[in-house]
mmCIF file of C-alpha atoms in Angstrom:
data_model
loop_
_atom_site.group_PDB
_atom_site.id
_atom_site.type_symbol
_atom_site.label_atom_id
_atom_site.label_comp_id
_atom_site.label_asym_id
_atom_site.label_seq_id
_atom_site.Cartn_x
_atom_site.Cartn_y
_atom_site.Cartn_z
ATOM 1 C CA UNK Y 1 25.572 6.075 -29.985
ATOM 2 C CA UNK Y 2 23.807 3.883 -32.072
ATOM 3 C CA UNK Y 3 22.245 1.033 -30.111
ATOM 4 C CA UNK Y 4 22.513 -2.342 -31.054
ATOM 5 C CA UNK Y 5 26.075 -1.991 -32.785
ATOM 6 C CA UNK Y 6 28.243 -1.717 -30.380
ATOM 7 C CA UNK Y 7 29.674 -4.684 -27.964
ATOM 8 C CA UNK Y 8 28.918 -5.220 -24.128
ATOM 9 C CA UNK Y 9 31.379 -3.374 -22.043
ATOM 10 C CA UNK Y 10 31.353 -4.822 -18.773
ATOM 11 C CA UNK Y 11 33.916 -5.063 -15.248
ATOM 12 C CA UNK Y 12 36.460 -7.689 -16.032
ATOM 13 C CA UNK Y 13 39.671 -8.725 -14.298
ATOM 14 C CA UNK Y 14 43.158 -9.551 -15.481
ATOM 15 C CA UNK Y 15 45.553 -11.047 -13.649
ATOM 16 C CA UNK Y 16 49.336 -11.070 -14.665
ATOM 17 C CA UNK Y 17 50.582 -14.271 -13.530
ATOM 18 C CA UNK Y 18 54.172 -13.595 -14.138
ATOM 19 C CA UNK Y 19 53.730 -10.276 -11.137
ATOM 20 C CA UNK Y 20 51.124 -12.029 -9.473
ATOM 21 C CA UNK Y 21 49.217 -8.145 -9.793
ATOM 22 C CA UNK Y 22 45.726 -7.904 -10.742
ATOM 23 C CA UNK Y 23 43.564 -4.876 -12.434
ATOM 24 C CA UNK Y 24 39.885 -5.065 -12.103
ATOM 25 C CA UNK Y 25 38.940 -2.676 -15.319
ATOM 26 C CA UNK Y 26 35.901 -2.284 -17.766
ATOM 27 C CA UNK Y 27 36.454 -4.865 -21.145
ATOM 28 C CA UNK Y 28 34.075 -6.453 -23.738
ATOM 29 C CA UNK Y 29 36.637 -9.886 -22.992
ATOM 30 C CA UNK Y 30 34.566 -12.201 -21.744
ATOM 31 C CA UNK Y 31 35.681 -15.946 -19.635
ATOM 32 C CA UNK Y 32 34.168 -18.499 -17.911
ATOM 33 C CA UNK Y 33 36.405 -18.574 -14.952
ATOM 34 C CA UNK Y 34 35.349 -15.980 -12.601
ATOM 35 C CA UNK Y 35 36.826 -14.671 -9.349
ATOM 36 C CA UNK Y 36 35.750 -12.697 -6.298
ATOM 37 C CA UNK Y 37 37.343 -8.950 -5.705
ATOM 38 C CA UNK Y 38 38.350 -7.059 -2.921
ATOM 39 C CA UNK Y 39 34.756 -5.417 -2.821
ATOM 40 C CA UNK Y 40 33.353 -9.139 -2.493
ATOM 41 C CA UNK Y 41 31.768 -9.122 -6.380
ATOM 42 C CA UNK Y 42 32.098 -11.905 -8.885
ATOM 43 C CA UNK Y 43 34.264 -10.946 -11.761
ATOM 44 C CA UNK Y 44 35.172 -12.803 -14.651
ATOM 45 C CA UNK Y 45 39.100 -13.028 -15.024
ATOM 46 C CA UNK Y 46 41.361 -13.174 -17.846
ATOM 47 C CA UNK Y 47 45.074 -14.384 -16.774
ATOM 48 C CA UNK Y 48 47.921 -12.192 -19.183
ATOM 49 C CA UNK Y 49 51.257 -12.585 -19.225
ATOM 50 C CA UNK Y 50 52.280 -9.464 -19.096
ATOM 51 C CA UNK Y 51 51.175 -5.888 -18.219
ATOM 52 C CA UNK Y 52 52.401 -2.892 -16.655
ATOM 53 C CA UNK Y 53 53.271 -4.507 -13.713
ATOM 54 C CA UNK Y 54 55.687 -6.667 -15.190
ATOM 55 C CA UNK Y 55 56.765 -5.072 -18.202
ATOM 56 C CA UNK Y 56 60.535 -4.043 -18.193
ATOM 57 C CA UNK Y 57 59.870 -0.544 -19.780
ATOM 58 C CA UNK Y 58 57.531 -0.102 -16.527
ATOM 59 C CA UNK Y 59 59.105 -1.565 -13.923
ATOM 60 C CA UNK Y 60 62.358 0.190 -14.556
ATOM 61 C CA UNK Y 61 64.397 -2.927 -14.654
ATOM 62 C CA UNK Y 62 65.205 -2.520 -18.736
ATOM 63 C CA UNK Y 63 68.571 -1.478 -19.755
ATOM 64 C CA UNK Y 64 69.444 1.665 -21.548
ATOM 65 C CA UNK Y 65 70.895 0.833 -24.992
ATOM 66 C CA UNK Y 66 74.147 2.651 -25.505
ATOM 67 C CA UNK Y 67 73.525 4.570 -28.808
ATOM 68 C CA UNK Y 68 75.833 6.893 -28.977
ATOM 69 C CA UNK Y 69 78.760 4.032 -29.263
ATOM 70 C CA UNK Y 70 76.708 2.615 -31.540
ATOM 71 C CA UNK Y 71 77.074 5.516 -33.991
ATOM 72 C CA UNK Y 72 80.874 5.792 -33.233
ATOM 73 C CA UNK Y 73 81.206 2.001 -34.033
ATOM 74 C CA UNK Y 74 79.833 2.424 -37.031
ATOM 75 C CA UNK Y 75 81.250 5.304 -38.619
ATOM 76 C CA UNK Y 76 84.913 4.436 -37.363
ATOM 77 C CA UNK Y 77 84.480 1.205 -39.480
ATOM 78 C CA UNK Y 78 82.463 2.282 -42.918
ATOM 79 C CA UNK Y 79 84.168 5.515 -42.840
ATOM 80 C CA UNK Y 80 81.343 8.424 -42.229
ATOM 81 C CA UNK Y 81 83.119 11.278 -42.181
ATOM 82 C CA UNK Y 82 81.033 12.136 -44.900
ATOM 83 C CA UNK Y 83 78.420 14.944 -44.701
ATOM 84 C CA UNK Y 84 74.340 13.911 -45.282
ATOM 85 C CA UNK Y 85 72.457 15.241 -47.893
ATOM 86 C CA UNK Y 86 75.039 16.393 -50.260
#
């Protein structure tokens, strides 16, 4: 790597409020509010509203879309008995 060019990666916190989870991982995000980790160092923390620990897709709580009446839906009422491409 070319020094100089790229920015400073360094340990950084983020804290999902809405889970109430927090990730200590490597970032070039920087803050001025810091907080103290489970191995007793001073990180700085940046608070996000949502991450994997809250996200529907992976938590599992998201509902499955029913597709498949979808399509019947809409080809009983614009008529797609047709075939594609020709």
């Amino acid at each position: 790597m070319k020094p100089r060019i790229h920015p400073v990666s360094r340990p950084v916190v983020f804290r999902d409020r809405a889970a109430g989870a927090a990730f200590l991982t490597r970032s070039t995000a920087d803050s001025g509010e810091r907080v103290v980790w489970e191995d007793g160092g001073s990180y700085p923390v940046i608070d996000v509203e949502t991450s994997s620990a809250s996200h529907p897709f992976f938590t599992g709580s998201h509902q499955v879309l029913d597709t498949a009446g979808r399509v019947e839906r809409f080809h009983r009422r614009y008529g797609g008995g047709g075939k594609l491409g020709g």
